[in-house]
Amino acid sequence: MIESYYSPFVGTDGRKKTIYELTFDDLHQIQKNEIEEGYQIEYKREISPTVRRKIPNIIASFANEIGGWLFFGIDEEDRSINLIEKKSYELLINNMLKDATNPIPRIVARFLTPPNEANHGVFVIWIPEGNNPPYISYGKIYRRIGSSSSPVKEIEDRYHLDRLYQKSEERMRKMEEFCTKELTIYNRKWPVHGKSYVHFGMCNMYLIPTYDLKLTSRLEPEELKQYILKKSKQKKTYTIKQNALVSMNLPFLKASYSAESIVFRNSDLMDAYDRTIAWEQFFNGSAKFHIPIPYQPSPESVIHEIQKNASNYVDEEMFFQFQYVDAKQFLSAVLGCFIEYFECMKNLSNELDEMIIVIDLDNIRNDVLYFDTTSFREFVRREGIVFSDKNKYRFNKSYLTTKLVSYDLMGLLQYFDQVINAFGLSKLTGMELFLDSMQ
């Protein structure tokens, strides 16, 4: 997460403006405030062939340092606005980065146009500090020196190279520290006759926005708490396959404060405090969700139903080796956590367009996703039962950033493809079974 970032633009409220909040009129601050090129700013009057060749180097150098801004349509000498023709610059530059850089730096780009002029404007790129330095462009590592980009010489700049690698290692360490379950949430049965606890499946999700969303600069903590509680109780209507509508929500009923966070639970029963779905919302916008995986309450009836449809077995006792997950309830809970988070955060911040999503599954070996539907029984007749072969999974171990393309139901479904795969189902089959169970 980018906890602190430089912006040359300030709003009327005194806050630094992000690229998402930028308007064309804000660009006049460059000349008015005499904002010169430097370590985090570079201007280009136009995108000439010579300039085009340098773009990957410039972007890589910002990503290797602490991020920066690149403007096309601002004169380098007097910082005046020089409107350029609107074209598919973002696509062009992304293609250049794919060809010339490794790893590919992240960029956020916008084309800002003045009033009554839709075809000319200024193309602005914000490059955040890279998560995985060093970033290489055309086979070389670039760094910022003053207001320009310069290649790093391995022998002379060994200290700088070491620092880039250390940054990457430090960032990985912070991610691993955050992506840890710390709340007292379990999925287990009480010990019987002196035996140890019996542990069942858990799903833990960690959501980390690119920006620090600074939620308490928009709402007081108590207002944020009440906002999330109220929002989660509202039904949200989504369109699924064949234009069918489905209404869903995951209500959170109880909340308490923690250090730099608020913990929400979807049960207000004291007895269930340690086995309910929990949402820990941090004030910087990051969140942790802990979901005890729900199982079918009557495994005997489930096994009887499967035996009627499955044919590829000899000993019927083998069905008792598996645990049968209430697939509709479980996947609805996973999806509901995503929905409640995105519905709340997108209304509080414009900066939520990229984030790191990490999902852990624990204690799920031999777990079967069971849908109480005709389509699932047909699947069992064709394929038999499929199940999780492993006890633990972590998805997105490299902590890669995901661009949030869509907040609708079908768009959100893409974020737990791997969860479905973990239980032996293909993405397509799992999605069809889940959507069928929702109707």
CSV table of C-alpha atoms in Angstrom, one decimal:
chain,number,residue,atom,x,y,z
A,1,MET,CA,0.0,0.0,0.0
A,2,ILE,CA,1.1,3.5,-0.8
A,3,GLU,CA,0.8,5.2,2.6
A,4,SER,CA,2.3,8.5,1.5
A,5,TYR,CA,2.5,9.9,-2.0
A,6,TYR,CA,3.5,13.1,-3.6
A,7,SER,CA,1.0,15.2,-5.5
A,8,PRO,CA,1.7,18.7,-6.9
A,9,PHE,CA,-2.0,19.5,-6.8
A,10,VAL,CA,-4.0,20.7,-3.8
A,11,GLY,CA,-7.7,20.9,-3.4
A,12,THR,CA,-9.7,23.7,-1.9
A,13,ASP,CA,-9.9,21.7,1.3
A,14,GLY,CA,-6.1,21.7,1.6
A,15,ARG,CA,-5.8,17.9,0.8
A,16,LYS,CA,-3.4,16.6,-1.9
A,17,LYS,CA,-5.3,15.6,-5.0
A,18,THR,CA,-4.8,12.1,-6.4
A,19,ILE,CA,-4.8,11.6,-10.2
A,20,TYR,CA,-8.4,10.3,-9.9
A,21,GLU,CA,-9.6,13.6,-8.5
A,22,LEU,CA,-7.7,15.8,-11.0
A,23,THR,CA,-9.4,18.2,-13.4
A,24,PHE,CA,-8.1,20.2,-16.3
A,25,ASP,CA,-8.3,23.4,-14.2
A,26,ASP,CA,-5.9,21.9,-11.6
A,27,LEU,CA,-3.2,21.9,-14.3
A,28,HIS,CA,-3.0,25.7,-14.0
A,29,GLN,CA,-1.5,25.2,-10.6
A,30,ILE,CA,1.7,24.1,-12.3
A,31,GLN,CA,2.5,27.5,-13.7
A,32,LYS,CA,0.8,29.5,-11.0
A,33,ASN,CA,2.8,27.8,-8.2
A,34,GLU,CA,6.0,27.5,-10.3
A,35,ILE,CA,6.1,23.8,-10.0
A,36,GLU,CA,9.4,22.8,-11.7
A,37,GLU,CA,10.5,19.5,-13.1
A,38,GLY,CA,12.4,17.4,-10.5
A,39,TYR,CA,12.8,14.1,-8.8
A,40,GLN,CA,9.1,13.3,-9.0
A,41,ILE,CA,7.9,15.4,-12.0
A,42,GLU,CA,8.7,15.4,-15.7
A,43,TYR,CA,7.1,17.5,-18.4
A,44,LYS,CA,7.0,16.9,-22.2
A,45,ARG,CA,5.6,19.4,-24.6
A,46,GLU,CA,4.5,16.7,-27.0
A,47,ILE,CA,4.9,13.0,-27.7
A,48,SER,CA,7.5,13.1,-30.5
A,49,PRO,CA,9.3,9.9,-31.8
A,50,THR,CA,12.3,10.9,-29.7
A,51,VAL,CA,10.2,11.3,-26.5
A,52,ARG,CA,8.3,8.1,-27.2
A,53,ARG,CA,11.5,6.0,-27.1
A,54,LYS,CA,12.3,7.5,-23.7
A,55,ILE,CA,8.9,6.8,-22.1
A,56,PRO,CA,9.7,3.3,-20.7
A,57,ASN,CA,13.0,4.6,-19.2
A,58,ILE,CA,11.2,7.5,-17.5
A,59,ILE,CA,8.4,5.3,-16.1
A,60,ALA,CA,10.8,2.6,-14.9
A,61,SER,CA,13.0,5.2,-13.1
A,62,PHE,CA,10.0,6.6,-11.2
A,63,ALA,CA,8.9,3.1,-10.3
A,64,ASN,CA,12.4,2.3,-9.0
A,65,GLU,CA,12.4,5.4,-6.8
A,66,ILE,CA,9.4,6.8,-4.9
A,67,GLY,CA,7.0,7.3,-7.8
A,68,GLY,CA,6.2,10.4,-9.9
A,69,TRP,CA,4.2,12.3,-12.4
A,70,LEU,CA,4.7,12.5,-16.2
A,71,PHE,CA,2.9,15.1,-18.2
A,72,PHE,CA,2.5,15.3,-22.0
A,73,GLY,CA,1.2,18.7,-23.1
A,74,ILE,CA,3.2,20.8,-20.6
A,75,ASP,CA,6.1,22.9,-21.9
A,76,GLU,CA,9.5,22.0,-20.3
A,77,GLU,CA,10.7,25.5,-20.3
A,78,ASP,CA,7.9,27.8,-19.1
A,79,ARG,CA,5.5,25.1,-17.8
A,80,SER,CA,2.7,26.5,-20.1
A,81,ILE,CA,-0.1,24.2,-21.3
A,82,ASN,CA,0.4,23.0,-24.9
A,83,LEU,CA,-2.7,21.0,-25.8
A,84,ILE,CA,-2.1,17.7,-27.7
A,85,GLU,CA,-4.5,15.8,-29.8
A,86,LYS,CA,-6.5,13.1,-28.0
A,87,LYS,CA,-5.3,9.6,-29.1
A,88,SER,CA,-5.1,6.1,-27.5
A,89,TYR,CA,-2.0,7.0,-25.6
A,90,GLU,CA,-2.7,4.8,-22.6
A,91,LEU,CA,-2.9,1.7,-24.9
A,92,LEU,CA,0.2,2.8,-26.7
A,93,ILE,CA,2.3,3.2,-23.6
A,94,ASN,CA,1.0,0.0,-22.0
A,95,ASN,CA,2.1,-1.9,-25.1
A,96,MET,CA,5.5,-0.2,-25.0
A,97,LEU,CA,5.9,-1.2,-21.3
A,98,LYS,CA,5.0,-4.8,-22.1
A,99,ASP,CA,7.7,-4.8,-24.8
A,100,ALA,CA,10.5,-2.9,-23.1
A,101,THR,CA,10.2,-3.3,-19.3
A,102,ASN,CA,10.5,-6.2,-16.8
A,103,PRO,CA,8.7,-6.4,-14.5
A,104,ILE,CA,6.0,-4.1,-16.0
A,105,PRO,CA,5.5,-0.9,-13.8
A,106,ARG,CA,2.0,0.1,-12.9
A,107,ILE,CA,0.7,3.3,-14.2
A,108,VAL,CA,-2.5,5.3,-13.8
A,109,ALA,CA,-3.3,7.5,-16.8
A,110,ARG,CA,-5.9,10.2,-17.6
A,111,PHE,CA,-6.4,12.5,-20.6
A,112,LEU,CA,-7.7,15.9,-19.2
A,113,THR,CA,-9.5,18.2,-21.6
A,114,PRO,CA,-10.6,21.8,-21.1
A,115,PRO,CA,-14.3,22.8,-21.2
A,116,ASN,CA,-15.8,22.7,-24.7
A,117,GLU,CA,-12.7,20.9,-26.1
A,118,ALA,CA,-13.1,17.2,-26.2
A,119,ASN,CA,-10.4,16.3,-28.8
A,120,HIS,CA,-7.3,18.1,-27.3
A,121,GLY,CA,-5.9,18.2,-23.8
A,122,VAL,CA,-3.1,17.1,-21.5
A,123,PHE,CA,-2.1,13.4,-21.0
A,124,VAL,CA,-1.2,12.8,-17.4
A,125,ILE,CA,0.5,9.6,-16.0
A,126,TRP,CA,1.0,8.9,-12.3
A,127,ILE,CA,3.5,6.2,-11.6
A,128,PRO,CA,3.4,4.7,-8.1
A,129,GLU,CA,6.5,3.5,-6.3
A,130,GLY,CA,7.0,0.0,-7.6
A,131,ASN,CA,6.4,-3.0,-5.4
A,132,ASN,CA,8.9,-5.3,-7.1
A,133,PRO,CA,12.1,-3.3,-8.0
A,134,PRO,CA,14.4,-3.1,-9.8
A,135,TYR,CA,12.4,-2.3,-13.0
A,136,ILE,CA,14.4,-2.8,-16.1
A,137,SER,CA,13.8,-0.9,-19.3
A,138,TYR,CA,15.5,-1.9,-22.6
A,139,GLY,CA,17.8,-4.1,-20.6
A,140,LYS,CA,19.0,-1.4,-18.1
A,141,ILE,CA,18.0,-0.3,-14.6
A,142,TYR,CA,17.0,3.4,-14.5
A,143,ARG,CA,17.0,5.7,-11.6
A,144,ARG,CA,16.0,9.4,-11.1
A,145,ILE,CA,18.9,11.9,-11.0
A,146,GLY,CA,17.4,15.4,-10.6
A,147,SER,CA,14.7,15.8,-13.2
A,148,SER,CA,16.0,13.1,-15.6
A,149,SER,CA,16.3,9.4,-15.8
A,150,SER,CA,19.7,7.8,-15.9
A,151,PRO,CA,20.9,4.1,-16.2
A,152,VAL,CA,22.4,2.5,-13.1
A,153,LYS,CA,26.0,1.3,-13.6
A,154,GLU,CA,26.3,-2.0,-11.7
A,155,ILE,CA,29.9,-1.5,-10.4
A,156,GLU,CA,29.6,2.2,-9.5
A,157,ASP,CA,26.1,2.1,-8.2
A,158,ARG,CA,26.2,-1.1,-6.2
A,159,TYR,CA,24.7,0.6,-3.2
A,160,HIS,CA,21.7,1.8,-5.2
A,161,LEU,CA,21.1,-1.7,-6.7
A,162,ASP,CA,21.2,-3.3,-3.2
A,163,ARG,CA,18.7,-0.7,-1.9
A,164,LEU,CA,16.3,-1.6,-4.7
A,165,TYR,CA,16.4,-5.3,-3.9
A,166,GLN,CA,16.1,-4.5,-0.2
A,167,LYS,CA,12.9,-2.4,-0.9
A,168,SER,CA,11.4,-5.4,-2.7
A,169,GLU,CA,12.2,-7.7,0.2
A,170,GLU,CA,10.9,-5.3,2.8
A,171,ARG,CA,7.6,-4.9,0.9
A,172,MET,CA,7.2,-8.7,0.8
A,173,ARG,CA,7.8,-8.9,4.5
A,174,LYS,CA,5.1,-6.3,5.2
A,175,MET,CA,2.6,-8.1,3.0
A,176,GLU,CA,3.3,-11.4,4.8
A,177,GLU,CA,2.9,-9.7,8.2
A,178,PHE,CA,-0.5,-8.3,7.2
A,179,CYS,CA,-1.8,-11.4,5.6
A,180,THR,CA,-2.1,-13.2,8.9
A,181,LYS,CA,-5.2,-14.1,10.9
A,182,GLU,CA,-5.0,-12.4,14.3
A,183,LEU,CA,-8.6,-12.3,15.4
A,184,THR,CA,-10.1,-15.1,17.6
A,185,ILE,CA,-12.1,-16.7,14.8
A,186,TYR,CA,-12.1,-20.5,14.5
A,187,ASN,CA,-14.1,-23.3,12.9
A,188,ARG,CA,-13.8,-26.2,15.4
A,189,LYS,CA,-15.8,-28.6,17.5
A,190,TRP,CA,-15.3,-28.6,21.3
A,191,PRO,CA,-13.2,-31.5,22.6
A,192,VAL,CA,-15.0,-34.6,23.8
A,193,HIS,CA,-13.7,-36.9,26.5
A,194,GLY,CA,-10.4,-35.1,26.8
A,195,LYS,CA,-9.6,-35.2,23.1
A,196,SER,CA,-8.2,-32.2,21.2
A,197,TYR,CA,-10.3,-29.8,19.2
A,198,VAL,CA,-11.5,-30.9,15.8
A,199,HIS,CA,-10.7,-28.2,13.3
A,200,PHE,CA,-12.7,-27.5,10.1
A,201,GLY,CA,-12.2,-25.3,7.1
A,202,MET,CA,-11.4,-21.6,7.2
A,203,CYS,CA,-11.3,-19.0,4.4
A,204,ASN,CA,-9.3,-15.9,5.1
A,205,MET,CA,-9.2,-13.0,2.7
A,206,TYR,CA,-6.9,-9.9,2.7
A,207,LEU,CA,-7.7,-6.8,0.6
A,208,ILE,CA,-5.1,-4.1,0.3
A,209,PRO,CA,-5.8,-1.0,-1.9
A,210,THR,CA,-3.0,0.6,-3.8
A,211,TYR,CA,-3.6,3.9,-2.1
A,212,ASP,CA,-4.1,4.7,1.6
A,213,LEU,CA,-7.8,5.5,1.4
A,214,LYS,CA,-7.6,7.7,4.6
A,215,LEU,CA,-11.1,6.7,5.7
A,216,THR,CA,-11.0,8.7,8.9
A,217,SER,CA,-10.3,11.9,6.9
A,218,ARG,CA,-13.8,11.4,5.4
A,219,LEU,CA,-15.7,10.0,8.4
A,220,GLU,CA,-15.1,9.9,12.1
A,221,PRO,CA,-14.5,6.3,13.3
A,222,GLU,CA,-18.0,6.1,14.8
A,223,GLU,CA,-19.6,7.4,11.6
A,224,LEU,CA,-17.6,4.8,9.6
A,225,LYS,CA,-18.7,2.1,11.9
A,226,GLN,CA,-22.4,3.0,11.6
A,227,TYR,CA,-22.1,3.5,7.9
A,228,ILE,CA,-20.8,0.0,7.3
A,229,LEU,CA,-23.3,-1.6,9.7
A,230,LYS,CA,-26.2,0.2,7.9
A,231,LYS,CA,-24.8,-0.5,4.4
A,232,SER,CA,-24.3,-4.2,5.0
A,233,LYS,CA,-28.0,-4.6,6.0
A,234,GLN,CA,-29.2,-3.2,2.7
A,235,LYS,CA,-30.2,-5.7,-0.1
A,236,LYS,CA,-28.2,-5.3,-3.3
A,237,THR,CA,-29.7,-6.4,-6.6
A,238,TYR,CA,-27.5,-7.9,-9.3
A,239,THR,CA,-28.1,-9.5,-12.7
A,240,ILE,CA,-26.9,-13.0,-13.3
A,241,LYS,CA,-27.2,-15.3,-16.2
A,242,GLN,CA,-30.1,-15.0,-18.6
A,243,ASN,CA,-30.9,-11.6,-17.1
A,244,ALA,CA,-32.2,-13.2,-13.9
A,245,LEU,CA,-32.1,-10.9,-10.9
A,246,VAL,CA,-30.8,-11.9,-7.5
A,247,SER,CA,-30.9,-9.8,-4.3
A,248,MET,CA,-28.2,-10.5,-1.7
A,249,ASN,CA,-26.3,-9.0,1.2
A,250,LEU,CA,-24.2,-10.1,4.1
A,251,PRO,CA,-25.4,-8.2,7.2
A,252,PHE,CA,-22.9,-7.4,9.9
A,253,LEU,CA,-24.7,-6.9,13.2
A,254,LYS,CA,-22.0,-6.1,15.8
A,255,ALA,CA,-18.9,-3.9,15.8
A,256,SER,CA,-16.1,-3.1,18.2
A,257,TYR,CA,-12.9,-1.0,18.0
A,258,SER,CA,-9.4,-2.3,17.7
A,259,ALA,CA,-6.0,-0.6,17.1
A,260,GLU,CA,-6.3,1.3,13.8
A,261,SER,CA,-9.4,-0.8,12.8
A,262,ILE,CA,-13.0,-1.7,13.5
A,263,VAL,CA,-14.0,-5.4,13.8
A,264,PHE,CA,-17.4,-6.3,12.5
A,265,ARG,CA,-19.2,-9.7,13.1
A,266,ASN,CA,-22.2,-11.0,11.3
A,267,SER,CA,-23.7,-12.4,14.5
A,268,ASP,CA,-24.5,-10.4,17.7
A,269,LEU,CA,-24.7,-13.6,19.8
A,270,MET,CA,-22.0,-13.6,22.5
A,271,ASP,CA,-21.8,-17.4,22.2
A,272,ALA,CA,-20.8,-17.1,18.5
A,273,TYR,CA,-18.1,-14.4,18.8
A,274,ASP,CA,-15.3,-16.8,17.8
A,275,ARG,CA,-17.0,-18.7,15.0
A,276,THR,CA,-18.9,-16.0,13.1
A,277,ILE,CA,-17.8,-14.3,9.9
A,278,ALA,CA,-15.5,-11.4,10.9
A,279,TRP,CA,-14.5,-8.3,8.9
A,280,GLU,CA,-11.6,-6.2,10.2
A,281,GLN,CA,-11.7,-2.8,8.5
A,282,PHE,CA,-8.5,-0.7,8.8
A,283,PHE,CA,-8.7,3.0,8.6
A,284,ASN,CA,-6.2,3.0,5.6
A,285,GLY,CA,-8.8,1.0,3.6
A,286,SER,CA,-7.2,-2.4,4.0
A,287,ALA,CA,-9.5,-5.2,5.2
A,288,LYS,CA,-9.3,-8.8,6.5
A,289,PHE,CA,-12.2,-11.2,6.3
A,290,HIS,CA,-12.4,-14.5,8.2
A,291,ILE,CA,-15.0,-17.0,7.1
A,292,PRO,CA,-15.6,-20.3,8.9
A,293,ILE,CA,-16.5,-22.7,6.1
A,294,PRO,CA,-20.1,-24.0,6.6
A,295,TYR,CA,-20.8,-27.7,6.3
A,296,GLN,CA,-24.0,-29.6,5.5
A,297,PRO,CA,-25.8,-30.2,8.8
A,298,SER,CA,-26.9,-33.7,7.9
A,299,PRO,CA,-24.0,-35.5,6.1
A,300,GLU,CA,-25.9,-38.8,6.1
A,301,SER,CA,-28.6,-37.4,3.9
A,302,VAL,CA,-26.0,-35.8,1.6
A,303,ILE,CA,-24.2,-39.1,1.3
A,304,HIS,CA,-27.4,-40.9,0.6
A,305,GLU,CA,-28.2,-38.5,-2.2
A,306,ILE,CA,-24.7,-38.8,-3.7
A,307,GLN,CA,-24.8,-42.6,-3.6
A,308,LYS,CA,-28.0,-42.5,-5.6
A,309,ASN,CA,-26.3,-40.5,-8.4
A,310,ALA,CA,-22.6,-41.7,-8.3
A,311,SER,CA,-21.7,-44.9,-10.0
A,312,ASN,CA,-17.9,-45.1,-9.9
A,313,TYR,CA,-17.3,-46.6,-6.5
A,314,VAL,CA,-17.2,-50.0,-4.8
A,315,ASP,CA,-17.3,-49.4,-1.0
A,316,GLU,CA,-20.0,-46.9,0.1
A,317,GLU,CA,-18.1,-46.3,3.3
A,318,MET,CA,-15.6,-44.2,1.3
A,319,PHE,CA,-18.1,-41.4,1.2
A,320,PHE,CA,-17.7,-40.9,5.0
A,321,GLN,CA,-14.1,-39.9,4.4
A,322,PHE,CA,-15.2,-36.6,3.0
A,323,GLN,CA,-16.7,-33.4,4.6
A,324,TYR,CA,-19.5,-31.8,2.6
A,325,VAL,CA,-19.4,-28.0,2.4
A,326,ASP,CA,-22.7,-26.1,2.0
A,327,ALA,CA,-21.4,-24.7,-1.3
A,328,LYS,CA,-24.2,-22.1,-1.8
A,329,GLN,CA,-23.8,-20.7,1.7
A,330,PHE,CA,-20.0,-20.7,1.6
A,331,LEU,CA,-19.6,-19.1,-1.8
A,332,SER,CA,-22.3,-16.6,-1.1
A,333,ALA,CA,-20.4,-15.6,2.1
A,334,VAL,CA,-17.1,-15.2,0.1
A,335,LEU,CA,-19.0,-13.1,-2.5
A,336,GLY,CA,-20.9,-11.2,0.1
A,337,CYS,CA,-17.6,-10.1,1.8
A,338,PHE,CA,-16.4,-8.8,-1.5
A,339,ILE,CA,-19.7,-7.0,-2.2
A,340,GLU,CA,-20.0,-5.4,1.2
A,341,TYR,CA,-16.4,-4.2,1.1
A,342,PHE,CA,-16.6,-2.8,-2.4
A,343,GLU,CA,-20.0,-1.2,-2.0
A,344,CYS,CA,-18.8,0.7,1.1
A,345,MET,CA,-15.3,1.6,-0.1
A,346,LYS,CA,-16.3,2.8,-3.6
A,347,ASN,CA,-18.7,5.3,-2.1
A,348,LEU,CA,-16.1,6.6,0.3
A,349,SER,CA,-13.1,6.9,-2.1
A,350,ASN,CA,-12.3,7.6,-5.7
A,351,GLU,CA,-8.9,5.9,-5.4
A,352,LEU,CA,-10.2,2.3,-5.3
A,353,ASP,CA,-9.3,1.0,-8.7
A,354,GLU,CA,-6.4,-1.4,-7.9
A,355,MET,CA,-5.7,-3.6,-5.0
A,356,ILE,CA,-3.9,-6.7,-3.8
A,357,ILE,CA,-6.2,-9.6,-3.1
A,358,VAL,CA,-4.9,-12.6,-1.1
A,359,ILE,CA,-7.0,-15.6,-0.2
A,360,ASP,CA,-6.1,-18.4,2.2
A,361,LEU,CA,-7.9,-21.7,2.6
A,362,ASP,CA,-7.0,-23.9,5.7
A,363,ASN,CA,-8.1,-27.4,6.8
A,364,ILE,CA,-10.0,-28.3,3.6
A,365,ARG,CA,-8.4,-31.6,2.6
A,366,ASN,CA,-11.2,-34.0,1.4
A,367,ASP,CA,-13.8,-31.2,1.5
A,368,VAL,CA,-16.5,-31.4,-1.2
A,369,LEU,CA,-18.5,-28.4,-2.5
A,370,TYR,CA,-22.0,-29.8,-2.3
A,371,PHE,CA,-24.9,-28.0,-4.1
A,372,ASP,CA,-28.4,-29.1,-3.4
A,373,THR,CA,-29.5,-28.7,-7.0
A,374,THR,CA,-30.5,-30.9,-10.0
A,375,SER,CA,-27.5,-29.6,-12.0
A,376,PHE,CA,-25.1,-30.8,-9.2
A,377,ARG,CA,-26.7,-34.3,-9.2
A,378,GLU,CA,-26.3,-34.5,-12.9
A,379,PHE,CA,-22.7,-33.5,-12.5
A,380,VAL,CA,-22.2,-36.3,-10.0
A,381,ARG,CA,-23.7,-38.8,-12.4
A,382,ARG,CA,-21.2,-37.7,-15.1
A,383,GLU,CA,-18.1,-37.1,-13.1
A,384,GLY,CA,-18.5,-38.6,-9.6
A,385,ILE,CA,-17.5,-36.3,-6.7
A,386,VAL,CA,-14.5,-34.0,-6.8
A,387,PHE,CA,-12.8,-32.7,-3.7
A,388,SER,CA,-9.9,-30.7,-2.3
A,389,ASP,CA,-6.6,-32.7,-2.4
A,390,LYS,CA,-4.7,-30.3,-0.3
A,391,ASN,CA,-5.1,-29.0,3.3
A,392,LYS,CA,-3.9,-25.5,2.7
A,393,TYR,CA,-3.9,-23.0,-0.2
A,394,ARG,CA,-2.7,-19.4,-0.6
A,395,PHE,CA,-3.7,-17.6,-3.7
A,396,ASN,CA,-1.6,-14.7,-4.9
A,397,LYS,CA,1.6,-15.6,-3.0
A,398,SER,CA,3.5,-12.9,-5.0
A,399,TYR,CA,1.1,-10.2,-3.8
A,400,LEU,CA,0.4,-9.0,-7.3
A,401,THR,CA,-2.0,-6.1,-7.9
A,402,THR,CA,-5.4,-6.6,-9.5
A,403,LYS,CA,-7.2,-3.9,-11.5
A,404,LEU,CA,-10.8,-3.7,-10.4
A,405,VAL,CA,-12.6,-3.8,-13.7
A,406,SER,CA,-16.2,-4.1,-12.5
A,407,TYR,CA,-18.2,-4.0,-9.3
A,408,ASP,CA,-21.2,-6.0,-10.7
A,409,LEU,CA,-21.9,-9.5,-9.6
A,410,MET,CA,-20.3,-11.2,-12.6
A,411,GLY,CA,-17.3,-8.9,-12.3
A,412,LEU,CA,-16.8,-9.8,-8.6
A,413,LEU,CA,-17.1,-13.6,-9.3
A,414,GLN,CA,-13.7,-13.5,-11.1
A,415,TYR,CA,-12.0,-12.9,-7.8
A,416,PHE,CA,-12.7,-16.4,-6.4
A,417,ASP,CA,-12.1,-18.6,-9.4
A,418,GLN,CA,-9.2,-20.2,-7.6
A,419,VAL,CA,-11.4,-20.9,-4.6
A,420,ILE,CA,-13.6,-23.0,-6.8
A,421,ASN,CA,-10.6,-24.7,-8.4
A,422,ALA,CA,-9.3,-25.7,-4.9
A,423,PHE,CA,-12.2,-28.0,-4.4
A,424,GLY,CA,-11.6,-29.8,-7.7
A,425,LEU,CA,-14.1,-28.0,-9.9
A,426,SER,CA,-13.2,-26.1,-13.0
A,427,LYS,CA,-14.0,-22.4,-13.1
A,428,LEU,CA,-16.8,-22.8,-15.6
A,429,THR,CA,-18.5,-25.7,-13.9
A,430,GLY,CA,-18.2,-24.2,-10.5
A,431,MET,CA,-19.6,-20.9,-11.7
A,432,GLU,CA,-22.5,-22.6,-13.4
A,433,LEU,CA,-23.3,-24.7,-10.3
A,434,PHE,CA,-23.1,-21.7,-8.0
A,435,LEU,CA,-25.3,-19.4,-10.2
A,436,ASP,CA,-27.8,-22.2,-10.7
A,437,SER,CA,-28.0,-22.5,-6.9
A,438,MET,CA,-28.7,-18.8,-6.6
A,439,GLN,CA,-31.8,-18.8,-8.7
